[in-house]
Amino acid sequence: MNALENAMIEKARDLLEKGVVKRVVGWERGEFAYDPSPATFESAQSLESFVYNDFCGANLSKYLIKVSKNEGKTAVFLKPCDTYSLNQLIKEHRVDREKIYAIGIECQQKLDHFAIEKIGIDGIREEKYDGDEAVFHCVDGEKRAKKEDVVLLRCLTCKSKKFAIAEDTVVLHEMTESCGDRFEEVRKLSGMTADERFAFWQNELSRCIRCNACRNVCPACTCIKCVFDNPKSGVAAKANDVPFEEQLFHIIRAFHVSGRCTDCGECSRVCPERIPLHLLNRKFILDINENYGEYQAGEESEGKTPLTSYQVTDVEPGDAVRKGEDR
Amino acid sequence: MQEVNTENEKFVPNIVAFCCNWCSYAGADLAGSSRLSYPANVKIVRVPCSCRVNPTFVLKAFQRGADGVILCGCHPGDCHYVTGNYYTRRRMALLFSFLDYLGIEKERTRVEWVSAAEGAKFSAVMNDFVRQVTALGENKRISDLRVKEE
Ligand code: SF4
Ligand code: SF4
């Protein structure tokens, strides 16, 4: 158990015992060190299974949509980037601000167990960071890896280490922000020929098994009834022989969250097929930034989004596409 | 403008044109009553406003065999509903740029502003767009074999 986790448990216990909140949303220990899962804690005793380690990548804000419908206040632990999602949800009136007690927590990049597996490390019992390295205590001894090889993609291009919304914080150490260029790959793709791009995306999207995990985890995908759940839509499942369904699913999903996607990276994190979904969303973000001015969804909890506003002088669609070409 | 590809000369594309009721649809009417021609393979879908066109409409048109999709609305500032076409402009700028990013030929999509008085423009735009899509050939990248007609 680490000091940070302890401090968080203390905070949660205090809030529950004093009756400030009815429940706390956090992470619960799984079977292994690398599979903590989001959970709701309603009593001080239940906090025994509470965990916070470097595998707690899950963004808890989406759970608040449902949980906050219950009576009383709910406390939630949010990493800096997760706070943007909560803000966005409040902006869209999906979560009642009054019923949330947001606690910002320290985050020193989170691990990606797919990436760890890929470099041949398994049987992890415990993990810790040591400078630029991640150290794993595995069943067959200690193993080390460069941090940049095993953290979640989104943690390499950290949005910010500031909390967009928080009543309270639990931060014991200074957080280091990694500031890679998150649009680098989008620009690289844009520089390819249309044929190359088409081949790239066919290769990626054709692996999609339409498990809908990306949609279910997304804090921007909050429609009560999703168009893709309609069995009559003709695109509710996966066709073997034509790419159209994946194309439609991904184009519509990316479009639907454009201007609202906080780039939280959850979609890419959960995709079992490792499809780089962030490259879809970031294209929209880049286009919005370049055509309509820099915009970060979730920075504010009110106001308009780029797609619910306009300027008389906006670029014409044809010119916008041509502009992308010269990039 | 692109050269017409001789190989494609026999190819007749399917074009879907979403036209707003107040300007472009009336523009098409004017083109007709002024005896200006536009290609018969342009299928017009009348919509109350260009901003009625949901991105799914565009994709579904491609799915069902369109080779090109064009949206026509009132000139910015002249929208019957005051601001509808400003939203269209943003949406379609993003959507078309995104389709291009996925490798779907950008020449297959277009937005044009055509007023009720611009019958000649309507006819010219359609002729030009059909020429452009004809040169490109059949839409293979974002179509659905299961629903395509023979
Ligand atoms: S689309 Fe992906 S990155 Fe964007 S908000 Fe949804 S889960 Fe997060
Ligand atoms: S999570 Fe991945 S495999 Fe599942 S629907 Fe989304 S893109 Fe497809």
Short mmCIF file of C-alpha atoms and ligand atoms in Angstrom, two decimals:
data_model
loop_
_atom_site.label_atom_id
_atom_site.label_comp_id
_atom_site.label_asym_id
_atom_site.label_seq_id
_atom_site.Cartn_x
_atom_site.Cartn_y
_atom_site.Cartn_z
CA MET A 1 0.00 0.00 0.00
CA ASN A 2 1.44 3.36 -0.90
CA ALA A 3 1.23 6.72 0.83
CA LEU A 4 -0.97 8.23 -1.82
CA GLU A 5 -3.47 5.41 -1.63
CA ASN A 6 -3.52 5.77 2.14
CA ALA A 7 -4.19 9.45 1.95
CA MET A 8 -7.04 8.83 -0.47
CA ILE A 9 -8.59 6.18 1.74
CA GLU A 10 -8.36 8.53 4.71
CA LYS A 11 -10.07 11.24 2.74
CA ALA A 12 -12.82 8.88 1.62
CA ARG A 13 -13.34 7.51 5.12
CA ASP A 14 -13.54 11.00 6.53
CA LEU A 15 -16.13 12.12 3.98
CA LEU A 16 -18.24 9.01 4.50
CA GLU A 17 -18.07 9.09 8.29
CA LYS A 18 -18.88 12.78 8.53
CA GLY A 19 -21.78 12.23 6.21
CA VAL A 20 -20.56 14.82 3.70
CA VAL A 21 -21.13 12.28 0.95
CA LYS A 22 -23.25 9.17 0.64
CA ARG A 23 -20.79 7.28 -1.54
CA VAL A 24 -17.36 7.43 -3.06
CA VAL A 25 -16.46 6.39 -6.58
CA GLY A 26 -12.96 4.96 -6.83
CA TRP A 27 -11.15 1.78 -7.82
CA GLU A 28 -11.47 -1.65 -6.31
CA ARG A 29 -8.70 -4.20 -6.12
CA GLY A 30 -9.01 -6.86 -8.80
CA GLU A 31 -7.61 -10.33 -8.96
CA PHE A 32 -4.22 -9.04 -10.07
CA ALA A 33 -2.28 -5.84 -9.57
CA TYR A 34 -3.06 -4.77 -13.11
CA ASP A 35 -6.82 -5.06 -13.10
CA PRO A 36 -8.30 -2.63 -10.63
CA SER A 37 -11.84 -1.76 -11.62
CA PRO A 38 -14.08 1.22 -10.97
CA ALA A 39 -16.31 0.75 -7.95
CA THR A 40 -18.63 2.58 -5.58
CA PHE A 41 -17.91 2.54 -1.87
CA GLU A 42 -20.76 3.27 0.49
CA SER A 43 -19.26 2.60 3.90
CA ALA A 44 -15.94 2.99 5.69
CA GLN A 45 -15.59 -0.81 5.94
CA SER A 46 -16.00 -1.31 2.22
CA LEU A 47 -12.92 0.85 1.69
CA GLU A 48 -10.81 -2.18 2.54
CA SER A 49 -10.79 -3.18 -1.08
CA PHE A 50 -10.04 0.36 -2.29
CA VAL A 51 -6.96 0.63 -4.46
CA TYR A 52 -5.03 3.33 -6.27
CA ASN A 53 -1.99 2.29 -8.23
CA ASP A 54 -0.37 2.97 -11.58
CA PHE A 55 -2.90 0.77 -13.35
CA CYS A 56 -5.84 2.98 -12.41
CA GLY A 57 -6.12 4.49 -15.86
CA ALA A 58 -9.91 4.31 -15.97
CA ASN A 59 -11.65 7.67 -16.08
CA LEU A 60 -14.37 7.59 -13.44
CA SER A 61 -16.37 10.57 -14.61
CA LYS A 62 -18.76 8.62 -16.82
CA TYR A 63 -19.94 6.53 -13.87
CA LEU A 64 -21.25 9.70 -12.31
CA ILE A 65 -24.07 9.96 -14.81
CA LYS A 66 -25.76 7.00 -13.22
CA VAL A 67 -24.47 7.22 -9.67
CA SER A 68 -25.33 10.86 -9.22
CA LYS A 69 -28.98 10.12 -9.94
CA ASN A 70 -29.09 8.50 -6.50
CA GLU A 71 -29.96 10.49 -3.47
CA GLY A 72 -27.21 12.44 -1.71
CA LYS A 73 -23.77 13.60 -2.72
CA THR A 74 -21.17 11.47 -4.43
CA ALA A 75 -17.44 11.94 -4.04
CA VAL A 76 -15.24 10.96 -6.94
CA PHE A 77 -11.50 10.64 -7.45
CA LEU A 78 -10.34 12.22 -10.66
CA LYS A 79 -6.93 12.46 -12.23
CA PRO A 80 -6.15 15.81 -13.85
CA CYS A 81 -7.23 14.74 -17.33
CA ASP A 82 -10.41 13.13 -15.96
CA THR A 83 -11.56 16.43 -14.51
CA TYR A 84 -12.05 17.75 -18.04
CA SER A 85 -14.53 14.99 -18.72
CA LEU A 86 -16.52 15.83 -15.62
CA ASN A 87 -16.62 19.47 -16.63
CA GLN A 88 -17.87 18.53 -20.06
CA LEU A 89 -20.56 16.31 -18.55
CA ILE A 90 -21.70 19.15 -16.33
CA LYS A 91 -21.78 21.46 -19.33
CA GLU A 92 -24.02 19.00 -21.14
CA HIS A 93 -26.29 18.68 -18.11
CA ARG A 94 -25.56 14.98 -17.81
CA VAL A 95 -24.32 15.30 -14.26
CA ASP A 96 -25.73 17.54 -11.56
CA ARG A 97 -22.89 19.70 -10.26
CA GLU A 98 -24.53 20.09 -6.86
CA LYS A 99 -24.40 16.39 -6.19
CA ILE A 100 -20.73 15.86 -6.90
CA TYR A 101 -17.75 16.24 -4.64
CA ALA A 102 -14.75 16.07 -6.95
CA ILE A 103 -11.38 15.17 -5.52
CA GLY A 104 -8.39 15.76 -7.77
CA ILE A 105 -5.66 13.19 -7.31
CA GLU A 106 -2.03 12.90 -8.17
CA CYS A 107 -1.13 11.08 -11.37
CA GLN A 108 2.37 10.23 -12.54
CA GLN A 109 1.33 8.59 -15.81
CA LYS A 110 -0.64 5.36 -15.93
CA LEU A 111 0.41 1.98 -17.24
CA ASP A 112 -0.96 0.15 -20.23
CA HIS A 113 -1.08 -3.58 -19.60
CA PHE A 114 -1.33 -4.31 -23.33
CA ALA A 115 1.98 -2.54 -23.83
CA ILE A 116 3.57 -4.38 -20.92
CA GLU A 117 2.41 -7.72 -22.24
CA LYS A 118 3.77 -6.84 -25.63
CA ILE A 119 7.31 -6.50 -24.33
CA GLY A 120 6.98 -9.87 -22.62
CA ILE A 121 6.37 -8.95 -19.00
CA ASP A 122 3.63 -10.81 -17.17
CA GLY A 123 2.72 -12.20 -13.79
CA ILE A 124 2.97 -8.76 -12.21
CA ARG A 125 2.49 -8.65 -8.45
CA GLU A 126 3.44 -5.07 -7.81
CA GLU A 127 4.66 -2.09 -9.73
CA LYS A 128 6.47 1.11 -8.95
CA TYR A 129 8.23 3.91 -10.75
CA ASP A 130 11.90 4.58 -10.44
CA GLY A 131 12.84 7.72 -12.34
CA ASP A 132 12.34 7.05 -16.04
CA GLU A 133 11.77 3.39 -15.45
CA ALA A 134 8.90 1.22 -14.32
CA VAL A 135 9.84 -1.63 -12.02
CA PHE A 136 7.66 -4.72 -11.90
CA HIS A 137 7.78 -7.36 -9.24
CA CYS A 138 6.68 -10.39 -11.14
CA VAL A 139 6.20 -14.01 -10.12
CA ASP A 140 9.53 -14.72 -11.76
CA GLY A 141 11.49 -11.84 -10.30
CA GLU A 142 12.02 -8.15 -10.88
CA LYS A 143 11.70 -6.68 -14.35
CA ARG A 144 12.33 -3.19 -15.61
CA ALA A 145 11.08 -1.26 -18.59
CA LYS A 146 11.41 2.27 -19.90
CA LYS A 147 8.40 4.21 -18.74
CA GLU A 148 7.68 5.59 -22.19
CA ASP A 149 7.30 2.04 -23.51
CA VAL A 150 4.71 0.95 -21.00
CA VAL A 151 2.53 3.94 -20.16
CA LEU A 152 -0.78 4.67 -21.83
CA LEU A 153 -0.48 6.55 -25.09
CA ARG A 154 -2.40 9.49 -23.77
CA CYS A 155 0.11 9.88 -20.93
CA LEU A 156 2.90 10.61 -23.38
CA THR A 157 1.16 13.78 -24.47
CA CYS A 158 -0.40 14.89 -21.25
CA LYS A 159 -3.11 17.48 -21.69
CA SER A 160 -2.43 19.28 -18.46
CA LYS A 161 -1.69 18.63 -14.82
CA LYS A 162 -4.12 21.19 -13.58
CA PHE A 163 -7.51 20.23 -12.28
CA ALA A 164 -10.27 21.70 -14.37
CA ILE A 165 -12.70 21.14 -11.54
CA ALA A 166 -12.11 19.97 -7.98
CA GLU A 167 -13.38 20.70 -4.48
CA ASP A 168 -10.41 19.09 -2.91
CA THR A 169 -7.14 17.48 -3.94
CA VAL A 170 -4.88 14.68 -2.77
CA VAL A 171 -1.47 15.41 -4.23
CA LEU A 172 1.67 14.35 -2.37
CA HIS A 173 4.34 14.89 -4.99
CA GLU A 174 4.77 17.33 -7.77
CA MET A 175 3.33 16.02 -11.02
CA THR A 176 5.49 16.11 -14.10
CA GLU A 177 3.79 16.95 -17.33
CA SER A 178 4.98 15.22 -20.46
CA CYS A 179 4.38 17.52 -23.34
CA GLY A 180 4.84 15.60 -26.57
CA ASP A 181 2.99 16.88 -29.64
CA ARG A 182 -0.31 15.03 -29.65
CA PHE A 183 -0.99 15.94 -33.26
CA GLU A 184 2.25 14.59 -34.64
CA GLU A 185 0.75 11.40 -35.98
CA VAL A 186 -2.32 13.13 -37.34
CA ARG A 187 -0.05 15.44 -39.32
CA LYS A 188 1.99 12.51 -40.54
CA LEU A 189 -1.12 10.77 -41.80
CA SER A 190 -2.38 13.93 -43.43
CA GLY A 191 0.87 14.11 -45.34
CA MET A 192 0.32 10.73 -46.97
CA THR A 193 -1.53 10.20 -50.23
CA ALA A 194 -5.24 9.41 -50.12
CA ASP A 195 -4.49 5.83 -51.18
CA GLU A 196 -2.03 5.35 -48.36
CA ARG A 197 -4.43 6.82 -45.86
CA PHE A 198 -7.22 4.62 -47.09
CA ALA A 199 -5.02 1.53 -46.79
CA PHE A 200 -3.94 2.58 -43.30
CA TRP A 201 -7.49 3.02 -42.06
CA GLN A 202 -8.77 -0.10 -43.75
CA ASN A 203 -6.11 -2.05 -41.97
CA GLU A 204 -7.00 -0.49 -38.64
CA LEU A 205 -10.77 -0.30 -38.84
CA SER A 206 -11.27 -3.73 -40.37
CA ARG A 207 -10.05 -5.22 -37.11
CA CYS A 208 -12.92 -3.64 -35.25
CA ILE A 209 -15.17 -6.32 -33.79
CA ARG A 210 -17.91 -3.83 -32.92
CA CYS A 211 -17.75 -4.70 -29.26
CA ASN A 212 -18.81 -1.09 -28.60
CA ALA A 213 -16.33 -0.79 -25.73
CA CYS A 214 -15.05 2.52 -27.09
CA ARG A 215 -18.53 3.92 -27.10
CA ASN A 216 -19.49 2.55 -23.72
CA VAL A 217 -16.46 3.96 -21.98
CA CYS A 218 -16.57 7.37 -23.64
CA PRO A 219 -17.67 10.21 -21.35
CA ALA A 220 -18.87 12.11 -24.41
CA CYS A 221 -21.06 9.21 -25.60
CA THR A 222 -23.94 9.65 -23.24
CA CYS A 223 -27.03 9.24 -25.39
CA ILE A 224 -29.61 7.20 -23.55
CA LYS A 225 -30.50 5.38 -26.72
CA CYS A 226 -27.66 5.08 -29.19
CA VAL A 227 -28.37 4.86 -32.91
CA PHE A 228 -26.02 1.91 -33.13
CA ASP A 229 -28.18 -0.13 -30.77
CA ASN A 230 -31.06 -0.04 -33.18
CA PRO A 231 -31.23 -3.51 -34.79
CA LYS A 232 -33.01 -1.96 -37.76
CA SER A 233 -30.23 0.49 -38.45
CA GLY A 234 -28.44 -2.15 -40.48
CA VAL A 235 -25.21 -1.24 -38.72
CA ALA A 236 -25.84 -2.76 -35.32
CA ALA A 237 -23.34 -5.53 -35.82
CA LYS A 238 -20.28 -6.41 -37.79
CA ALA A 239 -20.49 -7.51 -41.40
CA ASN A 240 -17.88 -9.96 -42.59
CA ASP A 241 -17.54 -8.83 -46.11
CA VAL A 242 -17.98 -5.08 -46.31
CA PRO A 243 -16.12 -2.36 -44.50
CA PHE A 244 -19.04 0.03 -44.53
CA GLU A 245 -20.34 -0.70 -41.07
CA GLU A 246 -17.09 0.01 -39.30
CA GLN A 247 -16.62 3.09 -41.43
CA LEU A 248 -20.06 4.38 -40.60
CA PHE A 249 -19.70 3.55 -36.92
CA HIS A 250 -16.37 5.27 -36.55
CA ILE A 251 -17.14 8.29 -38.70
CA ILE A 252 -20.41 8.95 -36.95
CA ARG A 253 -18.99 8.31 -33.51
CA ALA A 254 -16.01 10.58 -34.08
CA PHE A 255 -18.24 13.25 -35.56
CA HIS A 256 -20.75 12.99 -32.77
CA VAL A 257 -18.12 13.63 -30.11
CA SER A 258 -16.27 16.31 -32.07
CA GLY A 259 -16.08 19.53 -30.15
CA ARG A 260 -17.02 17.58 -27.04
CA CYS A 261 -14.25 14.99 -26.93
CA THR A 262 -11.79 16.02 -24.25
CA ASP A 263 -9.15 13.70 -25.71
CA CYS A 264 -9.26 11.66 -22.51
CA GLY A 265 -7.93 8.66 -24.40
CA GLU A 266 -10.32 6.14 -22.90
CA CYS A 267 -11.44 4.81 -26.28
CA SER A 268 -7.92 3.85 -27.33
CA ARG A 269 -7.22 2.46 -23.87
CA VAL A 270 -10.08 -0.02 -23.89
CA CYS A 271 -10.11 -1.13 -27.51
CA PRO A 272 -9.30 -4.85 -27.48
CA GLU A 273 -8.13 -4.59 -31.06
CA ARG A 274 -5.72 -1.75 -30.30
CA ILE A 275 -7.20 0.50 -32.95
CA PRO A 276 -5.71 4.00 -32.59
CA LEU A 277 -9.06 5.69 -32.10
CA HIS A 278 -7.43 8.82 -30.71
CA LEU A 279 -6.15 9.54 -34.21
CA LEU A 280 -9.75 9.93 -35.34
CA ASN A 281 -10.74 12.30 -32.56
CA ARG A 282 -7.55 14.28 -32.78
CA LYS A 283 -8.17 14.97 -36.44
CA PHE A 284 -11.36 16.74 -35.47
CA ILE A 285 -9.63 18.55 -32.64
CA LEU A 286 -6.84 19.70 -34.93
CA ASP A 287 -9.28 20.90 -37.58
CA ILE A 288 -11.32 22.77 -35.00
CA ASN A 289 -8.20 24.38 -33.55
CA GLU A 290 -6.94 25.46 -36.93
CA ASN A 291 -10.20 26.63 -38.42
CA TYR A 292 -12.14 27.99 -35.48
CA GLY A 293 -9.50 28.79 -32.88
CA GLU A 294 -7.91 26.73 -30.11
CA TYR A 295 -10.49 24.86 -28.13
CA GLN A 296 -10.17 22.37 -25.32
CA ALA A 297 -13.39 20.61 -24.42
CA GLY A 298 -13.97 20.38 -20.69
CA GLU A 299 -11.91 23.38 -19.76
CA GLU A 300 -15.07 25.26 -18.84
CA SER A 301 -18.32 23.94 -17.43
CA GLU A 302 -20.45 26.30 -19.48
CA GLY A 303 -20.47 28.01 -22.84
CA LYS A 304 -20.81 26.85 -26.41
CA THR A 305 -18.86 24.22 -28.28
CA PRO A 306 -17.35 24.80 -31.72
CA LEU A 307 -20.17 22.91 -33.39
CA THR A 308 -22.91 24.79 -31.61
CA SER A 309 -21.54 28.14 -32.64
CA TYR A 310 -20.33 29.81 -35.81
CA GLN A 311 -18.64 32.87 -37.20
CA VAL A 312 -19.82 34.73 -40.24
CA THR A 313 -16.27 34.55 -41.59
CA ASP A 314 -15.84 30.77 -41.22
CA VAL A 315 -13.85 28.91 -43.83
CA GLU A 316 -15.80 27.28 -46.69
CA PRO A 317 -15.89 23.45 -46.62
CA GLY A 318 -13.97 23.11 -49.87
CA ASP A 319 -11.20 25.40 -48.62
CA ALA A 320 -11.02 23.57 -45.31
CA VAL A 321 -10.33 20.30 -47.09
CA ARG A 322 -7.76 21.90 -49.38
CA LYS A 323 -6.06 23.48 -46.39
CA GLY A 324 -5.59 20.05 -44.83
CA GLU A 325 -3.81 19.01 -47.97
CA ASP A 326 -1.15 21.73 -47.82
CA ARG A 327 -0.32 20.90 -44.26
CA MET B 1 -10.93 21.32 -63.64
CA GLN B 2 -9.91 17.73 -64.22
CA GLU B 3 -9.59 16.15 -67.63
CA VAL B 4 -12.31 13.65 -68.40
CA ASN B 5 -10.79 10.21 -68.24
CA THR B 6 -11.57 8.48 -71.52
CA GLU B 7 -11.83 5.09 -69.86
CA ASN B 8 -14.59 6.44 -67.73
CA GLU B 9 -16.53 7.96 -70.52
CA LYS B 10 -19.26 5.37 -70.34
CA PHE B 11 -19.48 5.58 -66.60
CA VAL B 12 -22.48 7.54 -65.42
CA PRO B 13 -22.19 8.46 -61.76
CA ASN B 14 -25.00 8.61 -59.28
CA ILE B 15 -25.11 12.00 -57.69
CA VAL B 16 -27.19 12.92 -54.68
CA ALA B 17 -27.87 16.61 -54.22
CA PHE B 18 -29.38 17.78 -50.96
CA CYS B 19 -31.07 21.06 -51.78
CA CYS B 20 -32.57 23.46 -49.32
CA ASN B 21 -36.21 24.17 -49.91
CA TRP B 22 -35.92 27.95 -49.90
CA CYS B 23 -32.98 28.66 -52.15
CA SER B 24 -31.34 25.85 -54.01
CA TYR B 25 -34.45 23.83 -54.69
CA ALA B 26 -36.06 26.93 -56.10
CA GLY B 27 -32.81 27.52 -57.99
CA ALA B 28 -33.19 24.08 -59.54
CA ASP B 29 -36.75 24.97 -60.48
CA LEU B 30 -35.60 28.15 -62.09
CA ALA B 31 -32.96 26.24 -64.01
CA GLY B 32 -35.75 24.00 -65.29
CA SER B 33 -38.12 26.78 -66.23
CA SER B 34 -35.28 28.69 -67.89
CA ARG B 35 -34.57 25.56 -69.95
CA LEU B 36 -31.07 25.23 -68.60
CA SER B 37 -30.07 21.64 -68.34
CA TYR B 38 -28.39 19.74 -65.61
CA PRO B 39 -27.50 16.04 -65.82
CA ALA B 40 -30.35 13.63 -65.25
CA ASN B 41 -28.23 11.49 -62.94
CA VAL B 42 -28.35 14.18 -60.27
CA LYS B 43 -30.98 13.04 -57.79
CA ILE B 44 -32.29 15.92 -55.75
CA VAL B 45 -33.38 15.41 -52.16
CA ARG B 46 -35.29 18.38 -50.86
CA VAL B 47 -34.52 19.34 -47.29
CA PRO B 48 -36.02 22.19 -45.23
CA CYS B 49 -32.58 23.68 -44.67
CA SER B 50 -29.06 22.59 -45.53
CA CYS B 51 -28.43 22.15 -41.82
CA ARG B 52 -31.03 19.39 -41.80
CA VAL B 53 -28.41 17.21 -43.43
CA ASN B 54 -27.02 14.98 -40.77
CA PRO B 55 -23.61 13.43 -41.58
CA THR B 56 -25.37 10.06 -41.60
CA PHE B 57 -27.41 11.20 -44.62
CA VAL B 58 -24.19 11.76 -46.55
CA LEU B 59 -22.73 8.43 -45.54
CA LYS B 60 -25.97 6.57 -46.20
CA ALA B 61 -26.13 8.09 -49.66
CA PHE B 62 -22.66 6.73 -50.33
CA GLN B 63 -23.63 3.38 -48.88
CA ARG B 64 -26.58 3.10 -51.17
CA GLY B 65 -24.65 3.75 -54.30
CA ALA B 66 -23.99 7.46 -54.63
CA ASP B 67 -20.70 8.31 -56.29
CA GLY B 68 -20.85 11.93 -55.24
CA VAL B 69 -22.80 13.94 -52.69
CA ILE B 70 -23.39 17.66 -52.93
CA LEU B 71 -25.16 19.96 -50.51
CA CYS B 72 -26.73 23.16 -51.76
CA GLY B 73 -28.07 25.84 -49.49
CA CYS B 74 -28.79 29.53 -49.31
CA HIS B 75 -25.81 31.85 -49.31
CA PRO B 76 -24.43 32.45 -45.82
CA GLY B 77 -26.45 35.27 -44.32
CA ASP B 78 -29.52 34.47 -46.42
CA CYS B 79 -30.76 31.40 -44.55
CA HIS B 80 -34.53 31.20 -44.22
CA TYR B 81 -33.96 30.19 -40.62
CA VAL B 82 -31.34 32.90 -40.21
CA THR B 83 -28.35 30.83 -39.10
CA GLY B 84 -28.87 27.25 -40.33
CA ASN B 85 -26.33 27.31 -43.11
CA TYR B 86 -23.60 28.65 -40.83
CA TYR B 87 -23.85 25.42 -38.89
CA THR B 88 -23.88 23.44 -42.11
CA ARG B 89 -20.69 25.17 -43.11
CA ARG B 90 -18.86 24.11 -39.95
CA ARG B 91 -20.22 20.59 -39.92
CA MET B 92 -19.47 19.85 -43.53
CA ALA B 93 -16.03 21.46 -43.37
CA LEU B 94 -15.19 19.04 -40.57
CA LEU B 95 -16.93 16.03 -42.09
CA PHE B 96 -15.41 16.41 -45.54
CA SER B 97 -11.97 17.01 -44.16
CA PHE B 98 -12.41 13.89 -42.04
CA LEU B 99 -13.50 11.77 -45.00
CA ASP B 100 -10.43 12.98 -46.82
CA TYR B 101 -8.35 11.97 -43.81
CA LEU B 102 -9.77 8.45 -44.07
CA GLY B 103 -8.64 8.34 -47.67
CA ILE B 104 -12.07 8.81 -49.23
CA GLU B 105 -11.66 10.99 -52.30
CA LYS B 106 -12.45 14.57 -51.44
CA GLU B 107 -13.70 15.25 -54.95
CA ARG B 108 -16.80 13.23 -54.12
CA THR B 109 -18.15 15.79 -51.71
CA ARG B 110 -19.02 19.43 -52.13
CA VAL B 111 -21.01 22.28 -50.63
CA GLU B 112 -22.31 25.09 -52.83
CA TRP B 113 -24.45 28.11 -52.04
CA VAL B 114 -27.12 28.62 -54.67
CA SER B 115 -29.90 31.17 -54.29
CA ALA B 116 -33.40 30.96 -55.74
CA ALA B 117 -32.36 33.44 -58.40
CA GLU B 118 -29.33 31.46 -59.52
CA GLY B 119 -30.77 28.92 -61.93
CA ALA B 120 -27.75 29.31 -64.16
CA LYS B 121 -25.39 28.74 -61.26
CA PHE B 122 -27.31 25.64 -60.27
CA SER B 123 -26.97 24.18 -63.70
CA ALA B 124 -23.27 25.08 -63.94
CA VAL B 125 -22.49 23.66 -60.51
CA MET B 126 -24.21 20.37 -61.26
CA ASN B 127 -22.56 20.00 -64.63
CA ASP B 128 -19.20 20.69 -63.11
CA PHE B 129 -19.70 18.32 -60.17
CA VAL B 130 -20.89 15.51 -62.42
CA ARG B 131 -17.84 15.99 -64.62
CA GLN B 132 -15.59 15.87 -61.60
CA VAL B 133 -17.13 12.68 -60.21
CA THR B 134 -17.20 11.04 -63.62
CA ALA B 135 -13.49 11.60 -63.92
CA LEU B 136 -13.01 9.98 -60.54
CA GLY B 137 -14.96 6.85 -61.40
CA GLU B 138 -17.07 4.63 -59.27
CA ASN B 139 -17.20 5.05 -55.51
CA LYS B 140 -15.59 1.95 -54.10
CA ARG B 141 -14.21 3.20 -50.82
CA ILE B 142 -17.29 3.95 -48.87
CA SER B 143 -20.00 1.87 -50.42
CA ASP B 144 -21.82 -1.22 -49.30
CA LEU B 145 -21.90 -4.12 -51.74
CA ARG B 146 -24.91 -5.60 -50.03
CA VAL B 147 -27.22 -2.78 -50.95
CA LYS B 148 -25.82 -1.76 -54.30
CA GLU B 149 -28.00 -2.26 -57.29
CA GLU B 150 -26.66 -4.18 -60.21
S1 SF4 C 1 -13.84 9.91 -27.91
FE1 SF4 C 1 -12.27 8.81 -26.73
S2 SF4 C 1 -10.86 10.44 -26.09
FE2 SF4 C 1 -12.76 11.46 -26.72
S3 SF4 C 1 -13.96 11.72 -24.84
FE3 SF4 C 1 -14.60 9.74 -25.80
S4 SF4 C 1 -13.31 8.15 -24.85
FE4 SF4 C 1 -12.35 10.16 -24.41
S1 SF4 C 2 -13.44 -0.81 -28.82
FE1 SF4 C 2 -12.26 -1.27 -30.66
S2 SF4 C 2 -13.07 -3.23 -31.42
FE2 SF4 C 2 -14.55 -2.43 -29.93
S3 SF4 C 2 -16.05 -1.28 -31.18
FE3 SF4 C 2 -14.50 0.19 -30.51
S4 SF4 C 2 -12.98 0.21 -32.16
FE4 SF4 C 2 -14.23 -1.63 -32.45
#
